[in-house]
Coordinates of C-alpha atoms in Angstrom, one line a residue:
X2 CA 48.0 195.2 346.3
X3 CA 44.8 194.9 344.9
X4 CA 46.7 193.0 341.7
X5 CA 48.5 190.8 344.1
X6 CA 45.2 189.5 345.9
X7 CA 43.7 188.5 342.3
X8 CA 46.4 187.1 341.3
X9 CA 46.2 184.7 344.9
X10 CA 42.6 183.8 344.2
X11 CA 43.9 182.6 340.8
X12 CA 45.9 180.7 342.6
X13 CA 43.0 179.6 344.5
X14 CA 40.9 178.6 341.8
X15 CA 43.3 176.5 340.2
X16 CA 44.4 174.6 343.4
X17 CA 40.8 173.4 344.2
X18 CA 40.5 172.5 340.6
X19 CA 43.7 170.3 340.8
X20 CA 42.6 168.5 344.0
X21 CA 39.6 167.6 340.9
X22 CA 41.6 166.4 338.4
X23 CA 43.7 165.2 340.7
X24 CA 40.5 162.3 341.5
X25 CA 39.5 162.1 338.6
X26 CA 39.9 158.2 337.4
X27 CA 40.6 159.5 334.2
X28 CA 43.7 161.9 335.1
X29 CA 44.7 158.5 337.9
X30 CA 45.2 156.8 334.9
X31 CA 47.3 159.1 332.9
X32 CA 50.8 159.2 334.7
X33 CA 51.9 161.4 332.7
X34 CA 49.8 164.0 333.5
X35 CA 49.1 163.1 336.9
X36 CA 52.5 163.3 337.6
X37 CA 52.3 167.0 336.1
X38 CA 48.9 167.6 336.8
X39 CA 50.6 166.7 341.5
X40 CA 53.6 169.2 341.2
X41 CA 51.3 171.9 339.8
X42 CA 49.5 171.4 342.9
X43 CA 52.5 171.3 344.8
X44 CA 53.9 173.9 343.7
X45 CA 51.0 176.6 344.6
X46 CA 49.6 174.3 348.1
X47 CA 52.2 176.5 350.1
X48 CA 50.3 179.7 348.9
X49 CA 47.4 178.6 348.7
X50 CA 47.2 177.5 352.4
X51 CA 48.7 180.7 353.8
X52 CA 45.6 183.4 351.0
X53 CA 42.9 180.8 353.0
X54 CA 44.1 181.2 355.9
X55 CA 44.6 185.3 355.3
X56 CA 41.2 185.9 354.4
X57 CA 40.1 183.9 357.6
X58 CA 42.0 186.1 359.4
X59 CA 40.8 189.0 358.1
X60 CA 37.3 187.6 358.5
X61 CA 38.3 187.6 362.4
X62 CA 39.2 190.4 361.5
X63 CA 36.2 192.0 361.1
X64 CA 34.1 190.6 362.8
X65 CA 36.2 192.1 365.9
X66 CA 35.5 195.7 364.4
X67 CA 32.0 194.6 364.5
X68 CA 32.2 193.8 368.5
X69 CA 34.1 196.4 368.9
X70 CA 31.1 199.1 367.7
X71 CA 29.0 196.8 370.5
X72 CA 28.6 198.1 374.2
X73 CA 31.2 196.2 376.0
X74 CA 31.6 195.8 379.3
X75 CA 35.9 196.8 380.2
X76 CA 36.8 193.1 380.5
X77 CA 35.8 192.0 377.3
X78 CA 37.0 195.6 374.8
X79 CA 40.5 195.0 376.5
X80 CA 40.3 190.8 375.0
X81 CA 39.2 192.4 372.2
X82 CA 41.1 194.4 371.6
X83 CA 44.1 192.3 372.2
X84 CA 42.4 189.8 369.8
X85 CA 42.5 192.5 367.0
X86 CA 46.3 193.8 367.8
X87 CA 47.2 190.0 367.6
X88 CA 45.4 189.4 363.9
X89 CA 46.2 192.9 363.1
X90 CA 50.6 191.4 364.0
X91 CA 49.2 188.2 362.1
X92 CA 48.0 190.1 358.7
X93 CA 51.0 191.6 358.3
X94 CA 53.2 188.0 358.8
X95 CA 51.0 186.4 356.3
X96 CA 50.8 190.0 353.1
X97 CA 55.0 189.7 353.8
X98 CA 55.1 185.6 353.1
X99 CA 52.3 185.7 350.3
X100 CA 54.6 188.3 348.6
X101 CA 57.5 185.9 348.5
X102 CA 55.7 183.1 347.6
X103 CA 54.0 185.1 344.5
X104 CA 57.3 186.4 343.9
X105 CA 58.4 185.2 339.7
X106 CA 60.4 181.7 340.5
X107 CA 63.1 179.8 338.8
X108 CA 61.7 177.3 336.9
X109 CA 65.0 175.3 337.6
X110 CA 64.9 175.7 341.6
X111 CA 64.0 172.2 341.9
X112 CA 66.2 170.5 339.8
X113 CA 69.2 168.4 340.6
X114 CA 72.3 169.9 339.5
X115 CA 75.7 168.9 337.6
X116 CA 78.5 171.0 338.9
X117 CA 82.1 171.5 336.6
X118 CA 84.8 172.3 338.6
X119 CA 88.4 173.9 337.1
X120 CA 91.5 175.1 338.2
X121 CA 91.8 177.7 336.5
X122 CA 94.5 180.4 336.8
X123 CA 97.2 179.7 339.4
X124 CA 98.7 175.9 338.0
X125 CA 99.0 173.5 341.1
X126 CA 97.6 175.3 343.0
X127 CA 94.6 176.5 341.2
X128 CA 93.9 172.0 340.9
X129 CA 94.3 171.9 344.3
X130 CA 91.7 174.4 345.4
X131 CA 89.6 173.1 342.0
X132 CA 90.2 170.0 344.7
X133 CA 89.5 172.1 348.0
X134 CA 86.0 173.4 346.0
X135 CA 84.1 170.1 345.5
X136 CA 84.9 169.3 349.0
X137 CA 83.5 171.8 350.3
X138 CA 80.4 171.1 347.9
X139 CA 80.3 167.0 349.2
X140 CA 80.6 168.4 352.4
X141 CA 77.7 170.5 351.7
X142 CA 75.4 168.9 350.0
X143 CA 75.7 165.4 352.7
X144 CA 74.7 167.9 355.2
X145 CA 71.6 168.8 352.9
X146 CA 70.6 165.5 353.0
X147 CA 71.8 165.0 348.8
X148 CA 73.3 162.2 347.1
X149 CA 76.1 163.1 344.7
X150 CA 78.3 161.1 342.5
X151 CA 81.4 162.5 340.4
X152 CA 80.9 161.1 336.9
X153 CA 84.2 162.6 335.2
X154 CA 87.1 164.0 336.7
X155 CA 90.6 164.7 335.4
X156 CA 92.9 164.5 338.7
X157 CA 96.4 166.6 338.4
X158 CA 99.8 164.8 339.5
X159 CA 99.8 167.5 343.1
X160 CA 96.9 165.1 344.2
X161 CA 93.7 168.1 342.9
X162 CA 91.6 168.6 339.6
X163 CA 92.2 170.5 336.3
X164 CA 88.6 169.5 336.2
X165 CA 85.6 167.6 337.7
X166 CA 82.4 167.5 337.5
X167 CA 79.9 165.6 339.7
X168 CA 76.1 165.1 339.7
X169 CA 74.0 166.6 342.9
X170 CA 70.5 164.6 342.9
X171 CA 68.0 166.1 346.3
X172 CA 65.5 168.2 347.4
X173 CA 65.7 171.6 344.8
X174 CA 69.9 171.4 344.8
X175 CA 69.8 174.8 342.2
X176 CA 68.2 177.2 344.2
X177 CA 70.9 176.8 347.0
X178 CA 74.0 176.2 344.1
X179 CA 72.9 179.2 341.5
X180 CA 74.9 181.4 343.5
X181 CA 78.2 179.6 343.0
X182 CA 79.1 179.7 339.9
X183 CA 81.9 182.2 339.6
X184 CA 85.7 182.7 339.8
X185 CA 86.8 181.4 343.0
X186 CA 89.7 182.9 344.6
X187 CA 92.3 181.8 347.2
X188 CA 95.1 183.2 348.6
X189 CA 97.4 181.3 350.8
X190 CA 100.6 180.1 350.9
X191 CA 101.2 176.8 348.8
X192 CA 103.2 173.9 350.6
X193 CA 105.9 174.0 348.0
X194 CA 106.4 177.8 348.5
X195 CA 109.8 177.7 351.1
X196 CA 109.9 181.4 351.4
X197 CA 106.1 181.2 353.0
X198 CA 104.7 184.3 350.4
X199 CA 101.2 184.5 349.6
X200 CA 99.8 183.5 346.5
X201 CA 96.8 184.2 344.4
X202 CA 95.6 181.8 342.6
X203 CA 91.8 181.6 340.9
X204 CA 88.9 178.0 339.8
X205 CA 85.6 178.5 338.4
X206 CA 82.6 176.6 339.0
X207 CA 79.9 175.8 336.9
X208 CA 76.8 175.0 337.7
X209 CA 73.9 173.3 335.9
X210 CA 70.1 172.5 336.2
X211 CA 70.0 168.6 335.3
X212 CA 67.0 168.1 332.4
X213 CA 64.9 165.4 331.3
X214 CA 64.3 164.9 328.5
X215 CA 61.0 166.2 328.5
X216 CA 62.6 169.6 329.2
X217 CA 65.3 170.0 326.7
X218 CA 64.4 168.2 322.9
X219 CA 67.7 167.5 321.2
X220 CA 67.5 165.7 317.7
X221 CA 69.0 162.7 317.5
X222 CA 70.5 163.6 313.8
X223 CA 73.1 166.7 316.6
X224 CA 74.2 163.9 318.6
X225 CA 77.5 162.0 316.9
X226 CA 78.3 158.9 319.2
X227 CA 81.3 157.1 318.4
X228 CA 82.3 154.9 321.3
X229 CA 86.0 153.2 322.1
X230 CA 88.0 150.9 324.3
X231 CA 88.0 152.2 327.7
X232 CA 92.0 152.8 328.9
X233 CA 93.6 153.4 332.0
X234 CA 93.4 152.0 335.8
X235 CA 90.1 149.3 336.0
X236 CA 91.5 145.6 335.8
X237 CA 90.5 143.0 333.8
X238 CA 87.7 144.1 332.6
X239 CA 89.1 147.4 330.9
X240 CA 89.9 146.9 326.9
X241 CA 87.5 144.0 326.9
X242 CA 85.2 146.0 324.8
X243 CA 84.0 149.2 323.5
X244 CA 82.3 150.7 326.8
X245 CA 83.5 154.1 326.4
X246 CA 81.4 157.0 324.4
X247 CA 81.5 159.7 322.7
X248 CA 78.9 162.3 321.9
X249 CA 79.6 165.6 319.7
X250 CA 76.5 168.3 319.6
X251 CA 77.0 169.1 315.8
X252 CA 74.9 172.6 316.4
X253 CA 77.8 173.8 319.0
X254 CA 80.8 171.0 319.2
X255 CA 80.3 170.6 322.5
X256 CA 81.7 167.6 323.3
X257 CA 81.6 165.1 326.5
X258 CA 83.1 161.3 326.8
X259 CA 82.5 159.4 329.2
X260 CA 84.4 155.7 330.5
X261 CA 84.0 156.0 334.1
X262 CA 81.0 153.2 333.5
X263 CA 82.1 149.2 333.0
X264 CA 78.7 149.1 330.4
X265 CA 78.4 151.2 327.3
X266 CA 74.8 151.6 328.4
X267 CA 76.0 153.4 331.6
X268 CA 77.7 155.5 330.1
X269 CA 75.9 156.6 326.9
X270 CA 73.3 157.7 330.1
X271 CA 75.6 159.2 332.4
X272 CA 76.9 161.4 328.9
X273 CA 73.5 162.7 326.7
X274 CA 72.7 163.8 330.9
X275 CA 75.5 166.4 330.7
X276 CA 75.3 166.6 326.5
X277 CA 71.9 167.9 328.4
X278 CA 73.0 169.9 330.7
X279 CA 76.1 171.6 328.4
X280 CA 73.1 172.5 325.2
X281 CA 70.7 174.3 328.0
X282 CA 73.2 176.1 329.2
X283 CA 75.0 176.5 325.7
X284 CA 72.1 178.8 324.6
X285 CA 71.0 180.3 327.7
X286 CA 74.5 181.8 328.6
X287 CA 73.4 183.1 324.4
X288 CA 70.8 185.1 326.2
X289 CA 72.3 185.7 329.4
X290 CA 73.5 189.5 328.6
X291 CA 69.8 190.9 327.4
X292 CA 68.4 188.4 330.5
X293 CA 70.3 190.3 332.9
X294 CA 70.0 193.2 331.7
X295 CA 66.0 192.6 332.7
X296 CA 66.8 191.6 335.7
X297 CA 69.4 193.7 337.4
X298 CA 70.4 191.9 339.9
X299 CA 73.9 192.2 341.3
X300 CA 73.9 188.6 342.5
X301 CA 73.8 187.7 339.4
X302 CA 74.1 183.3 338.1
X303 CA 75.8 184.0 335.2
X304 CA 79.5 185.0 333.8
X305 CA 81.9 182.6 335.2
X306 CA 84.8 184.5 334.2
X307 CA 83.0 187.0 336.5
X308 CA 85.3 187.2 340.5
X309 CA 82.4 186.4 343.3
X310 CA 84.1 185.3 345.9
X311 CA 88.1 184.9 347.7
X312 CA 89.1 183.1 350.4
X313 CA 91.7 184.8 351.9
X314 CA 93.1 181.2 354.6
X315 CA 96.5 183.4 356.0
X316 CA 92.6 185.4 357.3
X317 CA 91.0 182.6 357.8
X318 CA 88.8 185.0 355.6
X319 CA 86.4 184.6 353.3
X320 CA 84.3 187.3 350.9
X321 CA 81.6 187.4 348.8
X322 CA 82.1 190.6 346.8
X323 CA 79.2 190.7 345.0
X324 CA 76.6 191.3 348.8
X325 CA 79.8 192.6 350.3
X326 CA 79.7 190.3 352.9
X327 CA 82.6 188.7 354.6
X328 CA 82.6 185.9 357.1
X329 CA 85.4 185.4 359.9
X330 CA 85.0 181.3 359.8
X331 CA 86.5 180.1 356.4
X332 CA 87.2 176.9 358.4
X333 CA 83.9 175.8 359.4
X334 CA 82.8 177.2 354.7
X335 CA 85.3 174.5 353.9
X336 CA 84.4 173.0 355.8
X337 CA 80.9 172.7 354.5
X338 CA 79.8 175.1 356.3
X339 CA 78.3 177.4 353.6
X340 CA 74.4 177.8 354.8
X341 CA 74.9 182.1 355.7
X342 CA 76.2 182.6 352.2
X343 CA 73.7 180.9 350.5
X344 CA 70.9 182.4 352.4
X345 CA 72.8 185.5 352.5
X346 CA 72.1 185.4 349.0
X347 CA 68.8 184.1 348.0
X348 CA 67.7 187.3 351.1
X349 CA 69.4 189.8 348.4
X350 CA 67.9 188.4 345.5
X351 CA 64.6 187.8 346.3
X352 CA 65.0 192.0 347.5
X353 CA 66.3 193.1 344.4
X354 CA 62.6 190.6 342.9
X355 CA 60.8 192.4 345.0
X356 CA 62.9 196.0 344.2
X357 CA 61.4 195.2 341.0
X358 CA 57.8 194.4 341.1
X359 CA 57.0 197.6 343.1
X360 CA 59.1 199.6 341.0
X361 CA 57.3 198.0 338.1

């Protein structure tokens, strides 16, 4: 615990230093530096406020302890003891909250995401379920006040998706949706099934943080860009100009094609966002096994082939296999009520980190 208080004091000292820097005219005039320092200040503000309050509470406890050593009348003594009991309860609560705040943070938690949903095993039914998952995440995002934009899609004839890519922007999107990575299994009677038999199908979800150019440096020489004419629905504008863009990252062979937008520049910007995310994700997954071994976390945010959740329609049941959570409210969950599952996954992850911290 003493080690944690040393770290908290270091954070509080840094916060004080940042406040001084952010009022320095030289820093204010350097927009990029000012924004970087403002972000850092925002990230440690809550920890600093809690720690300063904790020091106040400890001072009050000391003063009350000193008071009890003096001769007090019965009423005064009872009042001081009650005050002391309340302060000690507050002290315990603050220590718990500060411990959580000092857990190692995922540097990507405050980022927007690019989510890719693919129909996997199960043919048409898998593609339909991919569409259902997209609706579920879009509804959840709306409830969170986030923005969503479908940037690429390969629809199927039955009304689902072979693949769909959505960008979700808002406050700390990655921190809440990073545990959705993996295989989502559905058990239900397909509409085309005349015998009423339950079929099992799978769709996969990939969640990647959206990176700015400053986060990940891709050498322009490593990217081959081809432009071509858009095809498909789009009225008279289609095929008149080479507005579609295909980008290939030569070292990894990752390809992103974009033709949704009318201008080549817009398609280039969107393609670059997705390419950056996929390239970073590729290199991260190379280190994933070593990372997971160090982390020893049962939740994991990595393996796409790992079956993480089952959606059983006949029994209105959703089971998250990583934490053994079963909820009999599939209808609500598919309507975007994901809070209970996501909160449980975050809590489990925090518990794992606490155990690692305690076990050194």
